[in-house]
Amino acid sequence: MTTSTPERSSLVDISEFYHTPFYCEENVYFLCKKLCTSGIADARGSDLFVVFISNEKKQIPLWHQKASKRADGVVLWDYHVICIQKRREGDTPHLVWDLDSSLPFPSPLTSYVSETIRPSFELFSEYRRFFRIVHAPIFLQCFASDRRHMKDSAGNWTAEPPAYGPIIAEDGAVHNLNEYNEICAADVMTNAGSDSINAVFTQKLGVLANEGYTNHMKCYFNLFWKERKNI
């Protein structure tokens, strides 16, 4: 297997990013902030999108995951969160930033989809994945987690939490992670029209796409940027 690595990625040291296993949503929150402050992304994060991957059954297979004990790196997550960076420089590929992936960091979008999501791999319906796409500036303002989902019924941690304090939203909300990873097939957008594009840039929870969207992901993000100019 070979994947092309963008020239800019040679400047990125993955160890410079916060990473706590099993807290992917917080990892991506701080990753977005780091990309903005380091100059790798737009200072406001306008070129970044946070993507929650899950389904109604909370069991989604992803390949090339560091947590896997299998040779193919597959893991059955309840949900996963990544960041996609929309590039504007000619044919430079859009990038996926996934701190839990064993693929190059970052990876070109098309390679990541092919290697990690594997849309051509036929899955039983209970494993089909959905994608909640949220514009990073909105996510950074609105997201909150007090980590309650990482405690068992006795109040014990199921995985050691990060050393820093919980993330609180700008409006004072202390926990809304469940709103982001809650998936209902009835909420899936029916087309990539102007209403859906507008929702990505204006709605707290963005838009929900089904697995068929992955086959046209590059075109979809190109459409995001084209339509964004008209919003």
mmCIF file of C-alpha atoms in Angstrom, residues 7-209:
data_model
loop_
_atom_site.group_PDB
_atom_site.id
_atom_site.type_symbol
_atom_site.label_atom_id
_atom_site.label_comp_id
_atom_site.label_asym_id
_atom_site.label_seq_id
_atom_site.Cartn_x
_atom_site.Cartn_y
_atom_site.Cartn_z
ATOM 1 C CA GLU A 7 4.363 18.387 1.172
ATOM 2 C CA ARG A 8 2.948 20.535 3.969
ATOM 3 C CA SER A 9 2.547 17.470 6.192
ATOM 4 C CA SER A 10 6.331 17.163 6.493
ATOM 5 C CA LEU A 11 6.090 20.181 8.820
ATOM 6 C CA VAL A 12 3.614 18.457 11.136
ATOM 7 C CA ASP A 13 4.768 16.559 14.204
ATOM 8 C CA ILE A 14 1.891 14.479 15.546
ATOM 9 C CA SER A 15 3.401 14.566 19.046
ATOM 10 C CA GLU A 16 2.650 18.302 19.202
ATOM 11 C CA PHE A 17 -1.090 17.591 19.344
ATOM 12 C CA TYR A 18 -3.141 16.630 22.384
ATOM 13 C CA HIS A 19 -4.166 12.989 22.203
ATOM 14 C CA THR A 20 -5.998 11.000 24.862
ATOM 15 C CA PRO A 21 -7.142 7.513 23.769
ATOM 16 C CA PHE A 22 -10.944 7.145 23.563
ATOM 17 C CA TYR A 23 -11.556 10.902 23.747
ATOM 18 C CA CYS A 24 -11.520 11.569 19.992
ATOM 19 C CA GLU A 25 -13.998 14.463 20.167
ATOM 20 C CA GLU A 26 -11.747 16.374 22.567
ATOM 21 C CA ASN A 27 -8.662 15.461 20.566
ATOM 22 C CA VAL A 28 -10.229 16.962 17.446
ATOM 23 C CA TYR A 29 -11.385 20.055 19.344
ATOM 24 C CA PHE A 30 -7.820 20.882 20.335
ATOM 25 C CA LEU A 31 -6.433 19.742 16.990
ATOM 26 C CA CYS A 32 -8.594 22.352 15.238
ATOM 27 C CA LYS A 33 -7.371 25.025 17.615
ATOM 28 C CA LYS A 34 -3.754 24.008 17.044
ATOM 29 C CA LEU A 35 -4.123 24.046 13.258
ATOM 30 C CA CYS A 36 -5.571 27.557 13.478
ATOM 31 C CA THR A 37 -2.924 29.022 15.783
ATOM 32 C CA SER A 38 -0.004 27.361 13.962
ATOM 33 C CA GLY A 39 -0.945 28.787 10.568
ATOM 34 C CA ILE A 40 -1.594 25.386 8.990
ATOM 35 C CA ALA A 41 -5.275 26.300 8.736
ATOM 36 C CA ASP A 42 -7.098 29.604 8.468
ATOM 37 C CA ALA A 43 -6.864 31.506 11.761
ATOM 38 C CA ARG A 44 -10.656 31.289 12.178
ATOM 39 C CA GLY A 45 -10.826 27.658 11.102
ATOM 40 C CA SER A 46 -12.958 28.505 8.070
ATOM 41 C CA ASP A 47 -11.285 25.731 6.041
ATOM 42 C CA LEU A 48 -11.840 23.045 8.699
ATOM 43 C CA PHE A 49 -14.765 20.672 9.156
ATOM 44 C CA VAL A 50 -15.363 18.344 12.098
ATOM 45 C CA VAL A 51 -16.904 15.016 11.097
ATOM 46 C CA PHE A 52 -18.634 12.667 13.553
ATOM 47 C CA ILE A 53 -18.890 9.114 12.212
ATOM 48 C CA SER A 54 -21.457 6.801 13.800
ATOM 49 C CA ASN A 55 -24.828 5.103 13.246
ATOM 50 C CA GLU A 56 -28.012 4.263 15.108
ATOM 51 C CA LYS A 57 -26.545 1.019 16.474
ATOM 52 C CA LYS A 58 -23.345 2.738 17.639
ATOM 53 C CA GLN A 59 -21.096 0.214 15.856
ATOM 54 C CA ILE A 60 -19.023 1.433 12.937
ATOM 55 C CA PRO A 61 -15.982 -0.316 11.421
ATOM 56 C CA LEU A 62 -12.932 1.780 10.516
ATOM 57 C CA TRP A 63 -9.619 0.439 9.256
ATOM 58 C CA HIS A 64 -6.010 1.465 10.028
ATOM 59 C CA GLN A 65 -6.779 2.429 13.605
ATOM 60 C CA LYS A 66 -3.960 2.443 16.169
ATOM 61 C CA ALA A 67 -6.217 0.870 18.796
ATOM 62 C CA SER A 68 -6.677 -2.280 16.718
ATOM 63 C CA LYS A 69 -4.943 -5.559 17.523
ATOM 64 C CA ARG A 70 -5.574 -6.882 14.003
ATOM 65 C CA ALA A 71 -3.219 -6.799 11.040
ATOM 66 C CA ASP A 72 -5.703 -4.771 8.969
ATOM 67 C CA GLY A 73 -6.155 -2.261 11.792
ATOM 68 C CA VAL A 74 -9.931 -2.527 11.888
ATOM 69 C CA VAL A 75 -11.820 -1.333 14.981
ATOM 70 C CA LEU A 76 -15.553 -1.369 15.679
ATOM 71 C CA TRP A 77 -16.075 2.047 17.271
ATOM 72 C CA ASP A 78 -19.309 3.358 18.764
ATOM 73 C CA TYR A 79 -18.389 6.659 17.105
ATOM 74 C CA HIS A 80 -15.294 8.403 15.836
ATOM 75 C CA VAL A 81 -14.385 12.028 15.115
ATOM 76 C CA ILE A 82 -12.001 13.402 12.491
ATOM 77 C CA CYS A 83 -11.134 16.774 10.983
ATOM 78 C CA ILE A 84 -11.205 17.467 7.242
ATOM 79 C CA GLN A 85 -9.328 20.456 5.862
ATOM 80 C CA LYS A 86 -10.595 21.966 2.616
ATOM 81 C CA ARG A 87 -7.614 23.051 0.516
ATOM 82 C CA ARG A 88 -7.793 25.888 -1.977
ATOM 83 C CA GLU A 89 -4.396 25.725 -3.712
ATOM 84 C CA GLY A 90 -5.120 24.294 -7.161
ATOM 85 C CA ASP A 91 -4.997 20.519 -7.165
ATOM 86 C CA THR A 92 -3.658 20.201 -3.602
ATOM 87 C CA PRO A 93 -5.724 17.400 -2.021
ATOM 88 C CA HIS A 94 -8.097 18.017 0.828
ATOM 89 C CA LEU A 95 -6.676 16.568 4.049
ATOM 90 C CA VAL A 96 -7.928 14.328 6.832
ATOM 91 C CA TRP A 97 -6.504 14.786 10.312
ATOM 92 C CA ASP A 98 -7.062 11.647 12.411
ATOM 93 C CA LEU A 99 -4.905 11.261 15.497
ATOM 94 C CA ASP A 100 -6.077 7.648 15.933
ATOM 95 C CA SER A 101 -5.095 6.523 12.443
ATOM 96 C CA SER A 102 -1.943 4.647 11.477
ATOM 97 C CA LEU A 103 -2.016 6.302 8.033
ATOM 98 C CA PRO A 104 0.157 9.369 7.271
ATOM 99 C CA PHE A 105 -0.718 12.430 9.334
ATOM 100 C CA PRO A 106 -2.454 14.158 7.689
ATOM 101 C CA SER A 107 -3.714 11.950 4.865
ATOM 102 C CA PRO A 108 -5.161 13.016 1.497
ATOM 103 C CA LEU A 109 -8.936 12.792 1.681
ATOM 104 C CA THR A 110 -9.342 10.315 -1.161
ATOM 105 C CA SER A 111 -6.690 7.987 0.287
ATOM 106 C CA TYR A 112 -8.211 8.153 3.756
ATOM 107 C CA VAL A 113 -11.672 7.311 2.450
ATOM 108 C CA SER A 114 -10.325 4.410 0.413
ATOM 109 C CA GLU A 115 -8.146 2.974 3.201
ATOM 110 C CA THR A 116 -10.119 3.758 6.365
ATOM 111 C CA ILE A 117 -13.781 3.890 5.375
ATOM 112 C CA ARG A 118 -13.566 1.471 2.440
ATOM 113 C CA PRO A 119 -16.890 2.382 0.821
ATOM 114 C CA SER A 120 -16.525 -0.475 -1.682
ATOM 115 C CA PHE A 121 -16.501 -3.022 1.158
ATOM 116 C CA GLU A 122 -20.001 -4.418 1.489
ATOM 117 C CA LEU A 123 -21.287 -4.212 5.053
ATOM 118 C CA PHE A 124 -24.393 -5.459 6.813
ATOM 119 C CA SER A 125 -26.895 -2.644 7.311
ATOM 120 C CA GLU A 126 -26.211 -2.389 11.066
ATOM 121 C CA TYR A 127 -22.608 -1.383 10.325
ATOM 122 C CA ARG A 128 -23.279 1.286 7.723
ATOM 123 C CA ARG A 129 -21.837 4.621 8.681
ATOM 124 C CA PHE A 130 -23.296 8.111 8.808
ATOM 125 C CA PHE A 131 -21.346 11.372 8.804
ATOM 126 C CA ARG A 132 -22.276 14.500 10.726
ATOM 127 C CA ILE A 133 -20.389 17.405 9.141
ATOM 128 C CA VAL A 134 -19.965 20.537 11.260
ATOM 129 C CA HIS A 135 -18.038 23.684 10.358
ATOM 130 C CA ALA A 136 -15.131 23.968 12.791
ATOM 131 C CA PRO A 137 -15.742 27.595 13.879
ATOM 132 C CA ILE A 138 -19.241 26.621 15.015
ATOM 133 C CA PHE A 139 -17.990 23.437 16.674
ATOM 134 C CA LEU A 140 -15.322 25.335 18.628
ATOM 135 C CA GLN A 141 -17.969 27.749 19.915
ATOM 136 C CA CYS A 142 -20.712 25.263 20.732
ATOM 137 C CA PHE A 143 -19.161 21.929 21.720
ATOM 138 C CA ALA A 144 -19.087 20.883 25.385
ATOM 139 C CA SER A 145 -18.287 17.678 27.247
ATOM 140 C CA ASP A 146 -18.140 16.915 30.949
ATOM 141 C CA ARG A 147 -17.112 13.325 30.044
ATOM 142 C CA ARG A 148 -20.128 11.702 31.692
ATOM 143 C CA HIS A 149 -20.245 9.167 28.836
ATOM 144 C CA MET A 150 -16.890 7.801 29.993
ATOM 145 C CA LYS A 151 -18.113 6.720 33.426
ATOM 146 C CA ASP A 152 -19.778 3.428 34.316
ATOM 147 C CA SER A 153 -22.886 3.047 36.473
ATOM 148 C CA ALA A 154 -20.753 3.205 39.619
ATOM 149 C CA GLY A 155 -19.163 6.489 38.565
ATOM 150 C CA ASN A 156 -15.778 4.995 37.663
ATOM 151 C CA TRP A 157 -13.863 6.013 34.555
ATOM 152 C CA THR A 158 -13.973 3.493 31.729
ATOM 153 C CA ALA A 159 -10.878 5.183 30.273
ATOM 154 C CA GLU A 160 -8.519 7.625 31.977
ATOM 155 C CA PRO A 161 -9.619 11.207 31.144
ATOM 156 C CA PRO A 162 -7.349 13.978 29.866
ATOM 157 C CA ALA A 163 -5.362 15.922 32.445
ATOM 158 C CA TYR A 164 -6.922 19.250 31.444
ATOM 159 C CA GLY A 165 -10.413 20.279 32.536
ATOM 160 C CA PRO A 166 -13.661 19.517 30.663
ATOM 161 C CA ILE A 167 -14.575 21.611 27.625
ATOM 162 C CA ILE A 168 -17.312 24.205 28.224
ATOM 163 C CA ALA A 169 -19.162 25.875 25.347
ATOM 164 C CA GLU A 170 -19.166 29.641 24.889
ATOM 165 C CA ASP A 171 -22.832 29.765 25.949
ATOM 166 C CA GLY A 172 -22.011 27.965 29.199
ATOM 167 C CA ALA A 173 -23.244 24.502 28.182
ATOM 168 C CA VAL A 174 -21.302 21.774 29.982
ATOM 169 C CA HIS A 175 -22.307 18.720 27.946
ATOM 170 C CA ASN A 176 -23.792 18.262 24.490
ATOM 171 C CA LEU A 177 -21.626 15.521 22.985
ATOM 172 C CA ASN A 178 -24.698 13.282 22.780
ATOM 173 C CA GLU A 179 -26.316 15.736 20.364
ATOM 174 C CA TYR A 180 -23.412 15.367 17.939
ATOM 175 C CA ASN A 181 -23.079 11.595 17.957
ATOM 176 C CA GLU A 182 -26.804 10.856 18.096
ATOM 177 C CA ILE A 183 -27.713 9.479 14.668
ATOM 178 C CA CYS A 184 -31.174 9.183 13.146
ATOM 179 C CA ALA A 185 -31.447 7.990 9.550
ATOM 180 C CA ALA A 186 -34.501 10.192 9.062
ATOM 181 C CA ASP A 187 -32.286 13.273 9.503
ATOM 182 C CA VAL A 188 -29.997 12.438 6.577
ATOM 183 C CA MET A 189 -29.912 15.166 3.938
ATOM 184 C CA THR A 190 -31.608 14.175 0.711
ATOM 185 C CA ASN A 191 -29.381 16.233 -1.576
ATOM 186 C CA ALA A 192 -26.390 18.546 -1.512
ATOM 187 C CA GLY A 193 -28.397 21.624 -2.414
ATOM 188 C CA SER A 194 -28.039 25.146 -1.101
ATOM 189 C CA ASP A 195 -30.086 24.425 2.034
ATOM 190 C CA SER A 196 -27.754 21.610 3.073
ATOM 191 C CA ILE A 197 -24.662 23.645 2.286
ATOM 192 C CA ASN A 198 -26.028 26.582 4.257
ATOM 193 C CA ALA A 199 -26.727 24.291 7.233
ATOM 194 C CA VAL A 200 -23.076 23.215 7.376
ATOM 195 C CA PHE A 201 -21.992 26.826 7.873
ATOM 196 C CA THR A 202 -24.810 27.991 10.144
ATOM 197 C CA GLN A 203 -26.199 25.114 12.217
ATOM 198 C CA LYS A 204 -24.736 23.880 15.480
ATOM 199 C CA LEU A 205 -25.077 20.237 14.408
ATOM 200 C CA GLY A 206 -24.279 20.796 10.724
ATOM 201 C CA VAL A 207 -25.698 18.200 8.327
ATOM 202 C CA LEU A 208 -25.981 14.423 8.380
ATOM 203 C CA ALA A 209 -24.859 12.433 5.330
#
